[in-house]
Amino acid sequence: LNADAEVVQKADTLLDNSVLLIIQVKKGPRVRIQDVVFHGNEALSDATLRKAMRKTKRKRWYNVFGSSKYIPKEVRTDLAAVVDKYNEEGYRNALVLGDTFVHVSKDKIKVEVTVEEGERFYYRNIDFRGNTKYSSDTLQKVLGIRRGDVYNRKLLESRLYGAGQGIDVSSMYMDRGYLGFYAQPEELLVGKDSIDLDILVREGR
């Protein structure tokens, strides 16, 4: 952010009546993040949202080993993580409306993020279709998500596909040789804040 460029002209010794343009870039001091603040958030605090940003850290005395350098690519990744955090808390339609930075000093900036939280959603009806090996009641118990629970896409995916994190629907089928198992959850919005979940099961015999 603090780089300066200078264009220098030099005579071209190989071509008559020609000049060479040399661009000299002088790096300024590294820009660090003094603070990250959020606008539009009511349900989740600034501290909670900052914690979700794993790469974008504020310069603090206790953050000795953490980097507070401003790296745009990492900020963009962390903004996606902010949306993921909202999704985990039931805010299915949360958005980052924009982000900007303000210079606090020559080598420090404040990052400002504006969010739109939207409504908090809850699961209503949860149904399985296409399952023959296991009953819907059995799959429901393994899924562990019930009517009235807060919407959480990450939790839903972990209960379906687990990735080795305990008992999940996928491992039940895989352990019995159903290697082609696949489950596709379909969401249907009901009213202002409810979601019906229809899980299509392909057992893959």
JSON list of C-alpha atoms in Angstrom, two decimals:
[
{"chain": "A", "resi": 1, "resn": "LEU", "atom": "CA", "xyz": [0.00, 0.00, 0.00]},
{"chain": "A", "resi": 2, "resn": "ASN", "atom": "CA", "xyz": [2.91, 2.35, 0.63]},
{"chain": "A", "resi": 3, "resn": "ALA", "atom": "CA", "xyz": [4.97, 1.68, -2.49]},
{"chain": "A", "resi": 4, "resn": "ASP", "atom": "CA", "xyz": [6.20, 4.63, -4.59]},
{"chain": "A", "resi": 5, "resn": "ALA", "atom": "CA", "xyz": [7.10, 4.40, -8.27]},
{"chain": "A", "resi": 6, "resn": "GLU", "atom": "CA", "xyz": [9.50, 6.66, -10.15]},
{"chain": "A", "resi": 7, "resn": "VAL", "atom": "CA", "xyz": [9.99, 6.68, -13.92]},
{"chain": "A", "resi": 8, "resn": "VAL", "atom": "CA", "xyz": [13.55, 7.37, -15.08]},
{"chain": "A", "resi": 9, "resn": "GLN", "atom": "CA", "xyz": [14.51, 8.06, -18.71]},
{"chain": "A", "resi": 10, "resn": "LYS", "atom": "CA", "xyz": [17.86, 6.94, -20.09]},
{"chain": "A", "resi": 11, "resn": "ALA", "atom": "CA", "xyz": [19.26, 7.20, -23.59]},
{"chain": "A", "resi": 12, "resn": "ASP", "atom": "CA", "xyz": [19.09, 3.97, -25.58]},
{"chain": "A", "resi": 13, "resn": "THR", "atom": "CA", "xyz": [22.64, 3.16, -26.67]},
{"chain": "A", "resi": 14, "resn": "LEU", "atom": "CA", "xyz": [21.49, 0.65, -29.30]},
{"chain": "A", "resi": 15, "resn": "LEU", "atom": "CA", "xyz": [18.86, 2.70, -31.15]},
{"chain": "A", "resi": 16, "resn": "ASP", "atom": "CA", "xyz": [19.27, 6.25, -32.36]},
{"chain": "A", "resi": 17, "resn": "ASN", "atom": "CA", "xyz": [16.81, 8.86, -31.09]},
{"chain": "A", "resi": 18, "resn": "SER", "atom": "CA", "xyz": [15.37, 6.42, -28.55]},
{"chain": "A", "resi": 19, "resn": "VAL", "atom": "CA", "xyz": [15.11, 6.35, -24.79]},
{"chain": "A", "resi": 20, "resn": "LEU", "atom": "CA", "xyz": [14.58, 3.64, -22.21]},
{"chain": "A", "resi": 21, "resn": "LEU", "atom": "CA", "xyz": [11.92, 4.06, -19.55]},
{"chain": "A", "resi": 22, "resn": "ILE", "atom": "CA", "xyz": [12.99, 2.51, -16.26]},
{"chain": "A", "resi": 23, "resn": "ILE", "atom": "CA", "xyz": [10.41, 2.19, -13.49]},
{"chain": "A", "resi": 24, "resn": "GLN", "atom": "CA", "xyz": [11.95, 2.17, -10.05]},
{"chain": "A", "resi": 25, "resn": "VAL", "atom": "CA", "xyz": [9.68, 0.95, -7.26]},
{"chain": "A", "resi": 26, "resn": "LYS", "atom": "CA", "xyz": [10.51, 1.93, -3.72]},
{"chain": "A", "resi": 27, "resn": "LYS", "atom": "CA", "xyz": [8.77, -0.13, -1.08]},
{"chain": "A", "resi": 28, "resn": "GLY", "atom": "CA", "xyz": [7.38, 1.79, 1.83]},
{"chain": "A", "resi": 29, "resn": "PRO", "atom": "CA", "xyz": [6.90, 0.46, 5.34]},
{"chain": "A", "resi": 30, "resn": "ARG", "atom": "CA", "xyz": [4.74, -2.64, 5.77]},
{"chain": "A", "resi": 31, "resn": "VAL", "atom": "CA", "xyz": [1.14, -1.83, 6.48]},
{"chain": "A", "resi": 32, "resn": "ARG", "atom": "CA", "xyz": [-0.32, -3.52, 9.53]},
{"chain": "A", "resi": 33, "resn": "ILE", "atom": "CA", "xyz": [-3.86, -3.81, 10.80]},
{"chain": "A", "resi": 34, "resn": "GLN", "atom": "CA", "xyz": [-4.53, -1.82, 13.94]},
{"chain": "A", "resi": 35, "resn": "ASP", "atom": "CA", "xyz": [-8.19, -2.76, 14.22]},
{"chain": "A", "resi": 36, "resn": "VAL", "atom": "CA", "xyz": [-11.04, -4.64, 12.51]},
{"chain": "A", "resi": 37, "resn": "VAL", "atom": "CA", "xyz": [-14.53, -3.26, 13.10]},
{"chain": "A", "resi": 38, "resn": "PHE", "atom": "CA", "xyz": [-17.93, -4.39, 11.84]},
{"chain": "A", "resi": 39, "resn": "HIS", "atom": "CA", "xyz": [-21.06, -2.46, 10.92]},
{"chain": "A", "resi": 40, "resn": "GLY", "atom": "CA", "xyz": [-24.57, -3.89, 10.71]},
{"chain": "A", "resi": 41, "resn": "ASN", "atom": "CA", "xyz": [-23.97, -6.75, 13.13]},
{"chain": "A", "resi": 42, "resn": "GLU", "atom": "CA", "xyz": [-26.35, -7.16, 16.04]},
{"chain": "A", "resi": 43, "resn": "ALA", "atom": "CA", "xyz": [-26.61, -10.91, 16.61]},
{"chain": "A", "resi": 44, "resn": "LEU", "atom": "CA", "xyz": [-22.87, -11.63, 16.56]},
{"chain": "A", "resi": 45, "resn": "SER", "atom": "CA", "xyz": [-20.33, -9.39, 18.26]},
{"chain": "A", "resi": 46, "resn": "ASP", "atom": "CA", "xyz": [-17.24, -7.86, 16.68]},
{"chain": "A", "resi": 47, "resn": "ALA", "atom": "CA", "xyz": [-15.12, -10.18, 18.82]},
{"chain": "A", "resi": 48, "resn": "THR", "atom": "CA", "xyz": [-16.94, -13.29, 17.54]},
{"chain": "A", "resi": 49, "resn": "LEU", "atom": "CA", "xyz": [-16.58, -12.20, 13.91]},
{"chain": "A", "resi": 50, "resn": "ARG", "atom": "CA", "xyz": [-12.92, -11.25, 14.34]},
{"chain": "A", "resi": 51, "resn": "LYS", "atom": "CA", "xyz": [-12.26, -14.71, 15.78]},
{"chain": "A", "resi": 52, "resn": "ALA", "atom": "CA", "xyz": [-13.70, -16.26, 12.61]},
{"chain": "A", "resi": 53, "resn": "MET", "atom": "CA", "xyz": [-11.09, -14.36, 10.58]},
{"chain": "A", "resi": 54, "resn": "ARG", "atom": "CA", "xyz": [-8.13, -16.68, 11.04]},
{"chain": "A", "resi": 55, "resn": "LYS", "atom": "CA", "xyz": [-5.61, -14.77, 8.92]},
{"chain": "A", "resi": 56, "resn": "THR", "atom": "CA", "xyz": [-6.66, -11.15, 9.42]},
{"chain": "A", "resi": 57, "resn": "LYS", "atom": "CA", "xyz": [-5.47, -10.20, 12.89]},
{"chain": "A", "resi": 58, "resn": "ARG", "atom": "CA", "xyz": [-5.20, -6.92, 14.76]},
{"chain": "A", "resi": 59, "resn": "LYS", "atom": "CA", "xyz": [-1.88, -5.66, 16.07]},
{"chain": "A", "resi": 60, "resn": "ARG", "atom": "CA", "xyz": [-2.00, -6.32, 19.78]},
{"chain": "A", "resi": 61, "resn": "TRP", "atom": "CA", "xyz": [0.69, -6.64, 22.44]},
{"chain": "A", "resi": 62, "resn": "TYR", "atom": "CA", "xyz": [-0.43, -10.17, 23.30]},
{"chain": "A", "resi": 63, "resn": "ASN", "atom": "CA", "xyz": [-0.39, -11.25, 19.65]},
{"chain": "A", "resi": 64, "resn": "VAL", "atom": "CA", "xyz": [3.39, -11.72, 19.65]},
{"chain": "A", "resi": 65, "resn": "PHE", "atom": "CA", "xyz": [3.59, -14.55, 17.12]},
{"chain": "A", "resi": 66, "resn": "GLY", "atom": "CA", "xyz": [0.55, -13.66, 15.01]},
{"chain": "A", "resi": 67, "resn": "SER", "atom": "CA", "xyz": [0.87, -11.58, 11.86]},
{"chain": "A", "resi": 68, "resn": "SER", "atom": "CA", "xyz": [-1.11, -8.36, 11.55]},
{"chain": "A", "resi": 69, "resn": "LYS", "atom": "CA", "xyz": [0.07, -7.56, 8.02]},
{"chain": "A", "resi": 70, "resn": "TYR", "atom": "CA", "xyz": [-2.60, -6.38, 5.60]},
{"chain": "A", "resi": 71, "resn": "ILE", "atom": "CA", "xyz": [-2.82, -8.98, 2.81]},
{"chain": "A", "resi": 72, "resn": "PRO", "atom": "CA", "xyz": [-5.88, -8.41, 0.57]},
{"chain": "A", "resi": 73, "resn": "LYS", "atom": "CA", "xyz": [-6.11, -12.05, -0.54]},
{"chain": "A", "resi": 74, "resn": "GLU", "atom": "CA", "xyz": [-6.26, -13.25, 3.06]},
{"chain": "A", "resi": 75, "resn": "VAL", "atom": "CA", "xyz": [-8.84, -10.62, 3.93]},
{"chain": "A", "resi": 76, "resn": "ARG", "atom": "CA", "xyz": [-11.10, -11.88, 1.14]},
{"chain": "A", "resi": 77, "resn": "THR", "atom": "CA", "xyz": [-10.74, -15.45, 2.41]},
{"chain": "A", "resi": 78, "resn": "ASP", "atom": "CA", "xyz": [-11.57, -14.32, 5.93]},
{"chain": "A", "resi": 79, "resn": "LEU", "atom": "CA", "xyz": [-14.66, -12.42, 4.78]},
{"chain": "A", "resi": 80, "resn": "ALA", "atom": "CA", "xyz": [-15.98, -15.71, 3.40]},
{"chain": "A", "resi": 81, "resn": "ALA", "atom": "CA", "xyz": [-15.26, -17.23, 6.83]},
{"chain": "A", "resi": 82, "resn": "VAL", "atom": "CA", "xyz": [-17.38, -14.49, 8.42]},
{"chain": "A", "resi": 83, "resn": "VAL", "atom": "CA", "xyz": [-20.33, -15.56, 6.27]},
{"chain": "A", "resi": 84, "resn": "ASP", "atom": "CA", "xyz": [-19.67, -19.20, 7.20]},
{"chain": "A", "resi": 85, "resn": "LYS", "atom": "CA", "xyz": [-19.79, -18.25, 10.88]},
{"chain": "A", "resi": 86, "resn": "TYR", "atom": "CA", "xyz": [-23.15, -16.59, 10.40]},
{"chain": "A", "resi": 87, "resn": "ASN", "atom": "CA", "xyz": [-24.42, -19.70, 8.57]},
{"chain": "A", "resi": 88, "resn": "GLU", "atom": "CA", "xyz": [-23.36, -21.86, 11.52]},
{"chain": "A", "resi": 89, "resn": "GLU", "atom": "CA", "xyz": [-25.42, -19.65, 13.82]},
{"chain": "A", "resi": 90, "resn": "GLY", "atom": "CA", "xyz": [-28.56, -19.96, 11.69]},
{"chain": "A", "resi": 91, "resn": "TYR", "atom": "CA", "xyz": [-28.19, -16.84, 9.57]},
{"chain": "A", "resi": 92, "resn": "ARG", "atom": "CA", "xyz": [-28.54, -18.59, 6.24]},
{"chain": "A", "resi": 93, "resn": "ASN", "atom": "CA", "xyz": [-28.77, -15.44, 4.12]},
{"chain": "A", "resi": 94, "resn": "ALA", "atom": "CA", "xyz": [-26.03, -13.39, 5.78]},
{"chain": "A", "resi": 95, "resn": "LEU", "atom": "CA", "xyz": [-23.91, -11.28, 3.45]},
{"chain": "A", "resi": 96, "resn": "VAL", "atom": "CA", "xyz": [-20.78, -9.16, 3.54]},
{"chain": "A", "resi": 97, "resn": "LEU", "atom": "CA", "xyz": [-21.95, -6.00, 1.80]},
{"chain": "A", "resi": 98, "resn": "GLY", "atom": "CA", "xyz": [-18.50, -4.46, 1.57]},
{"chain": "A", "resi": 99, "resn": "ASP", "atom": "CA", "xyz": [-15.15, -3.81, 3.18]},
{"chain": "A", "resi": 100, "resn": "THR", "atom": "CA", "xyz": [-12.73, -0.92, 3.18]},
{"chain": "A", "resi": 101, "resn": "PHE", "atom": "CA", "xyz": [-9.73, 0.34, 5.09]},
{"chain": "A", "resi": 102, "resn": "VAL", "atom": "CA", "xyz": [-8.87, 3.67, 6.66]},
{"chain": "A", "resi": 103, "resn": "HIS", "atom": "CA", "xyz": [-5.32, 4.85, 7.29]},
{"chain": "A", "resi": 104, "resn": "VAL", "atom": "CA", "xyz": [-4.75, 5.43, 10.98]},
{"chain": "A", "resi": 105, "resn": "SER", "atom": "CA", "xyz": [-1.10, 6.30, 10.38]},
{"chain": "A", "resi": 106, "resn": "LYS", "atom": "CA", "xyz": [1.45, 5.80, 7.62]},
{"chain": "A", "resi": 107, "resn": "ASP", "atom": "CA", "xyz": [1.94, 2.13, 8.46]},
{"chain": "A", "resi": 108, "resn": "LYS", "atom": "CA", "xyz": [-1.34, 1.22, 10.19]},
{"chain": "A", "resi": 109, "resn": "ILE", "atom": "CA", "xyz": [-4.89, 0.83, 8.91]},
{"chain": "A", "resi": 110, "resn": "LYS", "atom": "CA", "xyz": [-8.32, 0.06, 10.30]},
{"chain": "A", "resi": 111, "resn": "VAL", "atom": "CA", "xyz": [-10.36, -2.49, 8.35]},
{"chain": "A", "resi": 112, "resn": "GLU", "atom": "CA", "xyz": [-14.10, -1.82, 8.32]},
{"chain": "A", "resi": 113, "resn": "VAL", "atom": "CA", "xyz": [-16.58, -4.54, 7.28]},
{"chain": "A", "resi": 114, "resn": "THR", "atom": "CA", "xyz": [-20.29, -4.03, 6.66]},
{"chain": "A", "resi": 115, "resn": "VAL", "atom": "CA", "xyz": [-22.57, -7.06, 7.01]},
{"chain": "A", "resi": 116, "resn": "GLU", "atom": "CA", "xyz": [-26.24, -7.84, 6.54]},
{"chain": "A", "resi": 117, "resn": "GLU", "atom": "CA", "xyz": [-27.32, -10.57, 8.95]},
{"chain": "A", "resi": 118, "resn": "GLY", "atom": "CA", "xyz": [-30.82, -11.36, 7.73]},
{"chain": "A", "resi": 119, "resn": "GLU", "atom": "CA", "xyz": [-33.22, -13.63, 9.59]},
{"chain": "A", "resi": 120, "resn": "ARG", "atom": "CA", "xyz": [-32.19, -16.51, 11.83]},
{"chain": "A", "resi": 121, "resn": "PHE", "atom": "CA", "xyz": [-33.57, -19.79, 10.49]},
{"chain": "A", "resi": 122, "resn": "TYR", "atom": "CA", "xyz": [-34.74, -22.96, 12.22]},
{"chain": "A", "resi": 123, "resn": "TYR", "atom": "CA", "xyz": [-35.36, -26.49, 10.98]},
{"chain": "A", "resi": 124, "resn": "ARG", "atom": "CA", "xyz": [-38.98, -27.55, 10.74]},
{"chain": "A", "resi": 125, "resn": "ASN", "atom": "CA", "xyz": [-39.77, -30.89, 9.03]},
{"chain": "A", "resi": 126, "resn": "ILE", "atom": "CA", "xyz": [-36.90, -33.27, 8.22]},
{"chain": "A", "resi": 127, "resn": "ASP", "atom": "CA", "xyz": [-37.62, -36.18, 5.87]},
{"chain": "A", "resi": 128, "resn": "PHE", "atom": "CA", "xyz": [-35.56, -38.90, 4.17]},
{"chain": "A", "resi": 129, "resn": "ARG", "atom": "CA", "xyz": [-36.45, -40.29, 0.73]},
{"chain": "A", "resi": 130, "resn": "GLY", "atom": "CA", "xyz": [-35.00, -43.24, -1.17]},
{"chain": "A", "resi": 131, "resn": "ASN", "atom": "CA", "xyz": [-33.69, -45.11, 1.87]},
{"chain": "A", "resi": 132, "resn": "THR", "atom": "CA", "xyz": [-34.44, -48.85, 2.11]},
{"chain": "A", "resi": 133, "resn": "LYS", "atom": "CA", "xyz": [-31.51, -50.27, 4.08]},
{"chain": "A", "resi": 134, "resn": "TYR", "atom": "CA", "xyz": [-32.19, -48.14, 7.15]},
{"chain": "A", "resi": 135, "resn": "SER", "atom": "CA", "xyz": [-35.48, -46.69, 8.34]},
{"chain": "A", "resi": 136, "resn": "SER", "atom": "CA", "xyz": [-36.04, -42.95, 8.40]},
{"chain": "A", "resi": 137, "resn": "ASP", "atom": "CA", "xyz": [-36.24, -43.08, 12.20]},
{"chain": "A", "resi": 138, "resn": "THR", "atom": "CA", "xyz": [-32.79, -44.69, 12.37]},
{"chain": "A", "resi": 139, "resn": "LEU", "atom": "CA", "xyz": [-31.28, -42.12, 10.01]},
{"chain": "A", "resi": 140, "resn": "GLN", "atom": "CA", "xyz": [-32.96, -39.34, 11.94]},
{"chain": "A", "resi": 141, "resn": "LYS", "atom": "CA", "xyz": [-31.36, -40.48, 15.19]},
{"chain": "A", "resi": 142, "resn": "VAL", "atom": "CA", "xyz": [-27.91, -40.54, 13.58]},
{"chain": "A", "resi": 143, "resn": "LEU", "atom": "CA", "xyz": [-28.49, -37.15, 11.98]},
{"chain": "A", "resi": 144, "resn": "GLY", "atom": "CA", "xyz": [-29.29, -35.73, 15.40]},
{"chain": "A", "resi": 145, "resn": "ILE", "atom": "CA", "xyz": [-31.01, -32.63, 14.06]},
{"chain": "A", "resi": 146, "resn": "ARG", "atom": "CA", "xyz": [-34.56, -32.07, 15.23]},
{"chain": "A", "resi": 147, "resn": "ARG", "atom": "CA", "xyz": [-37.48, -29.79, 14.58]},
{"chain": "A", "resi": 148, "resn": "GLY", "atom": "CA", "xyz": [-36.81, -26.39, 16.13]},
{"chain": "A", "resi": 149, "resn": "ASP", "atom": "CA", "xyz": [-33.00, -26.67, 16.01]},
{"chain": "A", "resi": 150, "resn": "VAL", "atom": "CA", "xyz": [-31.10, -23.67, 14.67]},
{"chain": "A", "resi": 151, "resn": "TYR", "atom": "CA", "xyz": [-30.15, -23.99, 11.00]},
{"chain": "A", "resi": 152, "resn": "ASN", "atom": "CA", "xyz": [-26.50, -25.00, 10.62]},
{"chain": "A", "resi": 153, "resn": "ARG", "atom": "CA", "xyz": [-25.29, -26.12, 7.20]},
{"chain": "A", "resi": 154, "resn": "LYS", "atom": "CA", "xyz": [-21.85, -27.14, 8.46]},
{"chain": "A", "resi": 155, "resn": "LEU", "atom": "CA", "xyz": [-23.34, -29.36, 11.17]},
{"chain": "A", "resi": 156, "resn": "LEU", "atom": "CA", "xyz": [-25.75, -30.92, 8.67]},
{"chain": "A", "resi": 157, "resn": "GLU", "atom": "CA", "xyz": [-22.91, -31.84, 6.31]},
{"chain": "A", "resi": 158, "resn": "SER", "atom": "CA", "xyz": [-20.81, -33.29, 9.13]},
{"chain": "A", "resi": 159, "resn": "ARG", "atom": "CA", "xyz": [-23.74, -35.46, 10.31]},
{"chain": "A", "resi": 160, "resn": "LEU", "atom": "CA", "xyz": [-24.27, -36.71, 6.77]},
{"chain": "A", "resi": 161, "resn": "TYR", "atom": "CA", "xyz": [-20.63, -37.16, 5.74]},
{"chain": "A", "resi": 162, "resn": "GLY", "atom": "CA", "xyz": [-18.67, -36.86, 8.97]},
{"chain": "A", "resi": 163, "resn": "ALA", "atom": "CA", "xyz": [-15.14, -37.08, 7.52]},
{"chain": "A", "resi": 164, "resn": "GLY", "atom": "CA", "xyz": [-14.07, -39.51, 10.23]},
{"chain": "A", "resi": 165, "resn": "GLN", "atom": "CA", "xyz": [-15.45, -37.42, 13.09]},
{"chain": "A", "resi": 166, "resn": "GLY", "atom": "CA", "xyz": [-17.64, -40.13, 14.60]},
{"chain": "A", "resi": 167, "resn": "ILE", "atom": "CA", "xyz": [-20.87, -41.83, 13.59]},
{"chain": "A", "resi": 168, "resn": "ASP", "atom": "CA", "xyz": [-22.58, -40.26, 10.60]},
{"chain": "A", "resi": 169, "resn": "VAL", "atom": "CA", "xyz": [-25.09, -41.38, 7.99]},
{"chain": "A", "resi": 170, "resn": "SER", "atom": "CA", "xyz": [-22.45, -41.97, 5.32]},
{"chain": "A", "resi": 171, "resn": "SER", "atom": "CA", "xyz": [-20.29, -44.22, 7.52]},
{"chain": "A", "resi": 172, "resn": "MET", "atom": "CA", "xyz": [-23.31, -46.39, 8.35]},
{"chain": "A", "resi": 173, "resn": "TYR", "atom": "CA", "xyz": [-23.72, -47.20, 4.68]},
{"chain": "A", "resi": 174, "resn": "MET", "atom": "CA", "xyz": [-20.03, -47.38, 3.82]},
{"chain": "A", "resi": 175, "resn": "ASP", "atom": "CA", "xyz": [-19.36, -49.84, 6.64]},
{"chain": "A", "resi": 176, "resn": "ARG", "atom": "CA", "xyz": [-21.96, -52.16, 5.13]},
{"chain": "A", "resi": 177, "resn": "GLY", "atom": "CA", "xyz": [-20.40, -52.01, 1.67]},
{"chain": "A", "resi": 178, "resn": "TYR", "atom": "CA", "xyz": [-22.62, -49.33, 0.13]},
{"chain": "A", "resi": 179, "resn": "LEU", "atom": "CA", "xyz": [-19.68, -47.47, -1.40]},
{"chain": "A", "resi": 180, "resn": "GLY", "atom": "CA", "xyz": [-21.87, -45.54, -3.83]},
{"chain": "A", "resi": 181, "resn": "PHE", "atom": "CA", "xyz": [-23.90, -43.95, -1.07]},
{"chain": "A", "resi": 182, "resn": "TYR", "atom": "CA", "xyz": [-24.88, -40.34, -1.59]},
{"chain": "A", "resi": 183, "resn": "ALA", "atom": "CA", "xyz": [-27.25, -38.00, 0.24]},
{"chain": "A", "resi": 184, "resn": "GLN", "atom": "CA", "xyz": [-28.51, -34.76, -1.25]},
{"chain": "A", "resi": 185, "resn": "PRO", "atom": "CA", "xyz": [-30.25, -32.38, 1.18]},
{"chain": "A", "resi": 186, "resn": "GLU", "atom": "CA", "xyz": [-32.80, -30.04, -0.38]},
{"chain": "A", "resi": 187, "resn": "GLU", "atom": "CA", "xyz": [-33.97, -26.99, 1.54]},
{"chain": "A", "resi": 188, "resn": "LEU", "atom": "CA", "xyz": [-37.45, -25.53, 1.28]},
{"chain": "A", "resi": 189, "resn": "LEU", "atom": "CA", "xyz": [-38.06, -22.15, 2.87]},
{"chain": "A", "resi": 190, "resn": "VAL", "atom": "CA", "xyz": [-41.27, -22.02, 4.89]},
{"chain": "A", "resi": 191, "resn": "GLY", "atom": "CA", "xyz": [-42.60, -18.71, 6.12]},
{"chain": "A", "resi": 192, "resn": "LYS", "atom": "CA", "xyz": [-40.18, -16.12, 7.42]},
{"chain": "A", "resi": 193, "resn": "ASP", "atom": "CA", "xyz": [-37.67, -18.20, 9.35]},
{"chain": "A", "resi": 194, "resn": "SER", "atom": "CA", "xyz": [-38.22, -21.95, 8.88]},
{"chain": "A", "resi": 195, "resn": "ILE", "atom": "CA", "xyz": [-36.68, -24.59, 6.62]},
{"chain": "A", "resi": 196, "resn": "ASP", "atom": "CA", "xyz": [-38.05, -27.99, 5.65]},
{"chain": "A", "resi": 197, "resn": "LEU", "atom": "CA", "xyz": [-35.26, -30.44, 4.90]},
{"chain": "A", "resi": 198, "resn": "ASP", "atom": "CA", "xyz": [-35.82, -33.17, 2.31]},
{"chain": "A", "resi": 199, "resn": "ILE", "atom": "CA", "xyz": [-32.84, -35.54, 2.15]},
{"chain": "A", "resi": 200, "resn": "LEU", "atom": "CA", "xyz": [-32.68, -37.66, -0.99]},
{"chain": "A", "resi": 201, "resn": "VAL", "atom": "CA", "xyz": [-30.72, -40.88, -0.34]},
{"chain": "A", "resi": 202, "resn": "ARG", "atom": "CA", "xyz": [-29.00, -42.88, -3.08]},
{"chain": "A", "resi": 203, "resn": "GLU", "atom": "CA", "xyz": [-27.81, -46.03, -1.40]},
{"chain": "A", "resi": 204, "resn": "GLY", "atom": "CA", "xyz": [-25.70, -47.14, -4.35]},
{"chain": "A", "resi": 205, "resn": "ARG", "atom": "CA", "xyz": [-26.03, -50.89, -4.16]}
]
